[in-house]
């Protein structure tokens, strides 16, 4: 086991615990729970094995679902977003830079923020679609996804940049 | 085999994604009855629309069969319908014997014309199907003609569009008799002869078959009076009738057989 694998697994567990025990209890305005664990999926190195990443995305959602008594919405949302990650990267960074060394060390700030936005929005939209799962709740889905995305981004952005500067 | 494995390796990510997605949907439905319910509804919707689609295709291919079944049913209903009209004429007869002498068979018209003064029709039922000469042929809303000659599988019919064919008719409301003859031009325009001017008639009165011949039972609707002239000199009306159906555009007919025709003919011959 090299250091990167250990790092990945430790951050996996840390984000899992953070999400379940802290951020799922926030209940801002009664129903908003920012989803911090998305950062784990964002910070995963760009050039690593995508298949392995799919399993990681699946399991982090799965464990969060198991521990916080939600149905399967986290699983589906994080699985989908980890499957779509190469596509989102391509959209945010352009086709040329498909495999930058690491997301953290990438210098283009605007692209990073765009990527963050896309990633979190996709994740939250999938999550709320699964939660409501009905055409009648269309507005609820959109508004829930947007508002929660807003708070998630507020939390995720500084952490993401801090971890970069600390390096 | 190598190719399949290569393809599997190449597309491993979408395949894994789909597998994990199926697993998470199962997980979702096992944990939340709301989602289970919703998914069942979705599945039901999809399967029902698929069944709908396949059944509409099946129906299309069964159309011929269904047509035949409907035709049979129609034939049966036609004979019942004619029977219902019968008490008007054969009142006592029906009460005492409960019998109606007419049988109905369906037939397709395979040749029809209206261009000559004396037209003939060919139908696709012949002696094999029990068609004999001098049987009446009717349609949904009128009379088509009288069978002239019969081969094994086909029969030729003297069309109602034949200048020499006279059909015994009666008015539905006034019980006045007459005979219907084609005028020779418009296939829907007919003359009614021999209606006595003492009977009361109105424009638009319905004409039905009279039941005074052995060919047709009473009460088959034919048409309505479109022109009416009372000629006091002759003592007869000059009437023009318009048929409900254009006899030159008929594709389906019913052959009617009178079971007691021989008896009637025998009596007729005696009279002559």
Short mmCIF file of C-alpha atoms in Angstrom, two decimals, chain B:
data_model
loop_
_atom_site.label_atom_id
_atom_site.label_comp_id
_atom_site.label_asym_id
_atom_site.label_seq_id
_atom_site.Cartn_x
_atom_site.Cartn_y
_atom_site.Cartn_z
CA UNK B 1 -14.14 -14.54 -27.68
CA UNK B 2 -11.12 -12.29 -27.51
CA UNK B 3 -13.19 -9.56 -29.08
CA UNK B 4 -15.92 -9.88 -26.49
CA UNK B 5 -13.38 -9.66 -23.71
CA UNK B 6 -11.76 -6.66 -25.38
CA UNK B 7 -15.12 -4.96 -25.66
CA UNK B 8 -15.86 -5.74 -22.02
CA UNK B 9 -12.53 -4.27 -20.95
CA UNK B 10 -13.03 -1.24 -23.13
CA UNK B 11 -16.52 -0.52 -21.85
CA UNK B 12 -15.93 -1.66 -18.30
CA UNK B 13 -16.77 1.68 -16.76
CA UNK B 14 -20.29 2.04 -18.23
CA UNK B 15 -20.94 -1.64 -17.49
CA UNK B 16 -19.83 -1.27 -13.90
CA UNK B 17 -21.83 1.92 -13.63
CA UNK B 18 -24.98 0.18 -14.84
CA UNK B 19 -24.44 -2.79 -12.54
CA UNK B 20 -23.88 -0.58 -9.52
CA UNK B 21 -26.87 1.53 -10.53
CA UNK B 22 -29.10 -1.52 -10.66
CA UNK B 23 -27.81 -2.53 -7.28
CA UNK B 24 -28.47 0.91 -5.83
CA UNK B 25 -31.97 1.00 -7.27
CA UNK B 26 -32.66 -2.36 -5.65
CA UNK B 27 -31.17 -0.96 -2.46
CA UNK B 28 -33.38 2.10 -2.77
CA UNK B 29 -36.54 0.13 -3.36
CA UNK B 30 -35.80 -2.23 -0.50
CA UNK B 31 -35.37 0.64 1.93
CA UNK B 32 -38.11 3.02 0.91
CA UNK B 33 -41.64 1.88 0.21
CA UNK B 34 -42.38 5.19 -1.50
CA UNK B 35 -39.69 4.56 -4.09
CA UNK B 36 -40.68 0.93 -4.39
CA UNK B 37 -44.23 2.00 -5.13
CA UNK B 38 -43.06 4.58 -7.65
CA UNK B 39 -40.76 2.12 -9.40
CA UNK B 40 -43.53 -0.46 -9.58
CA UNK B 41 -45.78 2.15 -11.15
CA UNK B 42 -43.09 3.00 -13.66
CA UNK B 43 -42.55 -0.66 -14.50
CA UNK B 44 -46.25 -1.19 -14.86
CA UNK B 45 -46.53 1.82 -17.13
CA UNK B 46 -43.69 0.61 -19.36
CA UNK B 47 -44.95 -2.96 -19.57
CA UNK B 48 -48.52 -1.90 -20.21
CA UNK B 49 -47.53 0.43 -23.02
CA UNK B 50 -45.41 -2.35 -24.52
CA UNK B 51 -48.35 -4.73 -24.33
CA UNK B 52 -50.53 -2.07 -25.86
CA UNK B 53 -48.12 -1.71 -28.75
CA UNK B 54 -47.85 -5.44 -29.37
CA UNK B 55 -51.58 -5.94 -29.14
CA UNK B 56 -52.22 -3.20 -31.67
CA UNK B 57 -49.86 -4.98 -34.06
CA UNK B 58 -51.54 -8.29 -33.38
CA UNK B 59 -54.91 -6.74 -33.98
CA UNK B 60 -53.76 -5.47 -37.32
CA UNK B 61 -52.73 -8.95 -38.40
CA UNK B 62 -55.95 -10.43 -37.07
CA UNK B 63 -58.11 -7.96 -38.96
CA UNK B 64 -59.10 -10.44 -41.63
CA UNK B 65 -60.18 -13.02 -39.14
CA UNK B 66 -62.08 -10.43 -37.12
CA UNK B 67 -63.74 -9.22 -40.29
CA UNK B 68 -64.99 -12.71 -41.01
CA UNK B 69 -66.31 -13.11 -37.50
CA UNK B 70 -68.08 -9.76 -37.73
CA UNK B 71 -69.52 -10.69 -41.09
CA UNK B 72 -70.95 -13.89 -39.67
CA UNK B 73 -72.43 -12.02 -36.77
CA UNK B 74 -73.80 -9.40 -39.12
CA UNK B 75 -75.45 -12.07 -41.23
CA UNK B 76 -77.12 -13.51 -38.19
CA UNK B 77 -78.29 -10.09 -37.04
CA UNK B 78 -79.54 -9.30 -40.52
CA UNK B 79 -81.77 -12.34 -40.52
CA UNK B 80 -83.05 -11.42 -37.08
CA UNK B 81 -83.72 -7.91 -38.26
CA UNK B 82 -85.73 -9.17 -41.21
CA UNK B 83 -87.61 -11.45 -38.87
CA UNK B 84 -88.59 -8.52 -36.71
CA UNK B 85 -90.27 -6.86 -39.69
CA UNK B 86 -92.18 -9.99 -40.52
CA UNK B 87 -95.11 -9.80 -38.06
CA UNK B 88 -96.45 -6.82 -40.00
CA UNK B 89 -97.36 -9.09 -42.88
CA UNK B 90 -97.27 -12.62 -41.53
CA UNK B 91 -98.86 -11.87 -38.23
CA UNK B 92 -101.03 -14.89 -37.72
CA UNK B 93 -98.64 -17.19 -39.48
CA UNK B 94 -95.80 -16.35 -37.12
CA UNK B 95 -97.92 -16.66 -34.03
CA UNK B 96 -99.13 -20.09 -34.97
CA UNK B 97 -95.94 -21.52 -36.47
CA UNK B 98 -93.21 -19.30 -35.09
CA UNK B 99 -91.40 -19.62 -38.38
CA UNK B 100 -89.82 -17.20 -40.76
CA UNK B 101 -89.16 -18.56 -44.24
CA UNK B 102 -86.01 -16.58 -45.08
CA UNK B 103 -82.37 -17.59 -44.55
CA UNK B 104 -79.48 -15.14 -44.91
CA UNK B 105 -75.97 -15.76 -46.28
CA UNK B 106 -73.20 -13.25 -46.78
CA UNK B 107 -71.46 -12.68 -50.11
CA UNK B 108 -68.80 -10.38 -51.56
CA UNK B 109 -69.51 -8.46 -54.73
CA UNK B 110 -66.63 -9.00 -57.15
CA UNK B 111 -68.01 -7.23 -60.21
CA UNK B 112 -70.47 -4.38 -60.36
CA UNK B 113 -71.44 -1.84 -62.98
CA UNK B 114 -73.95 0.90 -63.68
CA UNK B 115 -72.96 1.99 -67.18
CA UNK B 116 -75.32 -0.22 -69.14
CA UNK B 117 -79.06 -0.17 -69.21
CA UNK B 118 -79.10 -3.79 -68.11
CA UNK B 119 -76.42 -4.39 -65.52
CA UNK B 120 -75.27 -7.60 -63.90
CA UNK B 121 -73.35 -8.25 -60.71
CA UNK B 122 -71.13 -11.22 -59.86
CA UNK B 123 -70.84 -12.45 -56.29
CA UNK B 124 -68.33 -14.90 -54.87
CA UNK B 125 -70.80 -17.46 -53.55
CA UNK B 126 -72.10 -20.27 -55.76
CA UNK B 127 -73.84 -23.60 -55.65
CA UNK B 128 -71.19 -24.85 -53.21
CA UNK B 129 -72.46 -22.33 -50.70
CA UNK B 130 -76.10 -23.12 -51.35
CA UNK B 131 -76.89 -20.23 -53.66
CA UNK B 132 -79.62 -21.07 -56.20
CA UNK B 133 -81.20 -19.13 -59.03
CA UNK B 134 -83.91 -16.61 -58.23
CA UNK B 135 -82.72 -15.83 -54.73
CA UNK B 136 -82.82 -12.23 -53.60
CA UNK B 137 -79.63 -10.33 -52.82
CA UNK B 138 -79.79 -7.41 -50.39
CA UNK B 139 -77.26 -5.00 -48.85
CA UNK B 140 -77.06 -3.17 -45.58
CA UNK B 141 -79.54 -0.56 -46.68
CA UNK B 142 -81.30 -1.76 -49.75
CA UNK B 143 -81.77 -4.37 -52.43
CA UNK B 144 -79.04 -5.45 -54.81
CA UNK B 145 -80.84 -7.78 -57.20
CA UNK B 146 -81.94 -11.31 -57.95
CA UNK B 147 -79.67 -14.28 -58.69
CA UNK B 148 -79.79 -15.18 -62.36
CA UNK B 149 -77.40 -18.06 -62.79
CA UNK B 150 -75.10 -20.01 -60.53
CA UNK B 151 -71.76 -21.70 -61.06
CA UNK B 152 -69.85 -23.76 -58.55
CA UNK B 153 -68.21 -20.86 -56.75
CA UNK B 154 -69.83 -17.77 -58.24
CA UNK B 155 -73.24 -16.46 -59.09
CA UNK B 156 -74.42 -13.74 -61.43
CA UNK B 157 -77.08 -11.39 -60.19
CA UNK B 158 -79.52 -9.24 -62.14
CA UNK B 159 -78.72 -5.87 -60.66
CA UNK B 160 -81.40 -3.56 -59.39
CA UNK B 161 -79.88 -1.28 -62.03
CA UNK B 162 -81.59 -3.27 -64.76
CA UNK B 163 -84.37 -1.64 -66.74
CA UNK B 164 -86.56 -4.75 -66.79
CA UNK B 165 -86.38 -5.60 -63.12
CA UNK B 166 -89.35 -4.51 -61.09
CA UNK B 167 -89.31 -4.83 -57.35
CA UNK B 168 -92.41 -4.86 -55.27
CA UNK B 169 -92.32 -2.00 -52.77
CA UNK B 170 -94.56 -0.43 -50.22
CA UNK B 171 -94.53 2.82 -48.32
CA UNK B 172 -93.68 2.49 -44.72
CA UNK B 173 -96.39 4.85 -43.50
CA UNK B 174 -99.27 4.50 -45.88
CA UNK B 175 -99.22 0.87 -47.03
CA UNK B 176 -99.56 1.88 -50.68
CA UNK B 177 -98.11 -0.60 -53.17
CA UNK B 178 -95.97 -0.02 -56.18
CA UNK B 179 -93.00 -1.31 -58.12
CA UNK B 180 -89.55 0.11 -58.21
CA UNK B 181 -87.84 0.47 -61.60
CA UNK B 182 -84.55 2.01 -62.50
CA UNK B 183 -84.75 5.07 -64.71
CA UNK B 184 -81.49 4.20 -66.45
CA UNK B 185 -79.27 7.18 -65.72
CA UNK B 186 -78.38 8.05 -62.16
CA UNK B 187 -77.74 4.84 -60.18
CA UNK B 188 -79.63 6.25 -57.20
CA UNK B 189 -82.66 7.60 -59.04
CA UNK B 190 -85.59 5.22 -59.41
CA UNK B 191 -89.18 5.47 -60.51
CA UNK B 192 -92.04 4.00 -58.55
CA UNK B 193 -94.90 2.85 -60.74
CA UNK B 194 -98.45 1.79 -60.14
CA UNK B 195 -99.13 3.75 -56.98
CA UNK B 196 -102.80 4.60 -56.93
CA UNK B 197 -103.48 8.32 -56.61
CA UNK B 198 -106.01 7.81 -53.88
CA UNK B 199 -103.34 6.87 -51.37
CA UNK B 200 -101.86 9.63 -49.23
CA UNK B 201 -98.18 10.31 -49.82
CA UNK B 202 -95.67 12.86 -48.69
CA UNK B 203 -92.25 13.85 -49.89
CA UNK B 204 -89.54 12.05 -47.95
CA UNK B 205 -91.64 9.01 -47.12
CA UNK B 206 -89.58 5.88 -46.68
CA UNK B 207 -89.93 3.07 -49.18
CA UNK B 208 -89.48 -0.51 -48.04
CA UNK B 209 -89.74 -3.84 -49.80
CA UNK B 210 -93.34 -4.98 -49.99
CA UNK B 211 -93.10 -8.65 -49.15
CA UNK B 212 -95.48 -9.53 -51.95
CA UNK B 213 -92.86 -11.47 -53.87
CA UNK B 214 -91.06 -14.62 -52.94
CA UNK B 215 -87.69 -12.88 -53.32
CA UNK B 216 -87.57 -10.38 -50.48
CA UNK B 217 -89.19 -10.30 -47.07
CA UNK B 218 -91.14 -7.25 -45.97
CA UNK B 219 -89.41 -4.25 -44.49
CA UNK B 220 -85.97 -3.83 -46.08
CA UNK B 221 -85.50 -0.05 -46.28
CA UNK B 222 -84.74 1.13 -49.82
CA UNK B 223 -84.95 4.87 -50.12
CA UNK B 224 -87.26 7.84 -49.87
CA UNK B 225 -89.58 9.74 -52.18
CA UNK B 226 -87.75 12.66 -53.74
CA UNK B 227 -90.31 13.85 -56.34
CA UNK B 228 -94.05 13.56 -56.22
CA UNK B 229 -96.65 14.28 -58.92
CA UNK B 230 -100.28 13.38 -58.79
CA UNK B 231 -101.55 12.74 -62.28
CA UNK B 232 -105.33 12.84 -62.03
CA UNK B 233 -105.91 11.67 -65.58
CA UNK B 234 -104.31 8.29 -65.21
CA UNK B 235 -105.18 7.69 -61.61
CA UNK B 236 -101.58 6.94 -60.66
CA UNK B 237 -98.82 8.91 -59.03
CA UNK B 238 -95.63 9.72 -60.89
CA UNK B 239 -93.02 9.16 -58.23
CA UNK B 240 -89.26 9.43 -58.14
CA UNK B 241 -87.34 7.75 -55.35
CA UNK B 242 -83.81 8.23 -54.19
CA UNK B 243 -82.05 5.18 -52.79
CA UNK B 244 -80.22 5.23 -49.47
CA UNK B 245 -77.25 3.49 -51.03
CA UNK B 246 -75.65 3.66 -54.42
CA UNK B 247 -76.01 0.08 -55.73
CA UNK B 248 -72.98 0.48 -57.98
CA UNK B 249 -70.69 1.02 -55.02
CA UNK B 250 -71.55 -2.05 -53.00
CA UNK B 251 -68.93 -4.56 -51.97
CA UNK B 252 -70.87 -6.72 -49.56
CA UNK B 253 -74.26 -8.30 -49.92
CA UNK B 254 -76.51 -10.89 -48.30
CA UNK B 255 -78.19 -13.62 -50.28
CA UNK B 256 -81.63 -14.49 -48.95
CA UNK B 257 -83.20 -17.82 -49.49
CA UNK B 258 -86.92 -18.38 -49.23
CA UNK B 259 -87.49 -21.86 -47.90
CA UNK B 260 -91.04 -22.07 -49.25
CA UNK B 261 -90.27 -20.65 -52.63
CA UNK B 262 -91.13 -23.89 -54.43
CA UNK B 263 -94.57 -23.96 -52.93
CA UNK B 264 -95.24 -20.38 -53.95
CA UNK B 265 -93.94 -21.00 -57.46
CA UNK B 266 -96.11 -24.04 -57.75
CA UNK B 267 -99.20 -22.01 -56.90
CA UNK B 268 -98.16 -19.27 -59.28
CA UNK B 269 -97.82 -21.77 -62.09
CA UNK B 270 -101.27 -23.09 -61.28
CA UNK B 271 -102.72 -19.63 -61.71
CA UNK B 272 -101.24 -19.16 -65.16
#
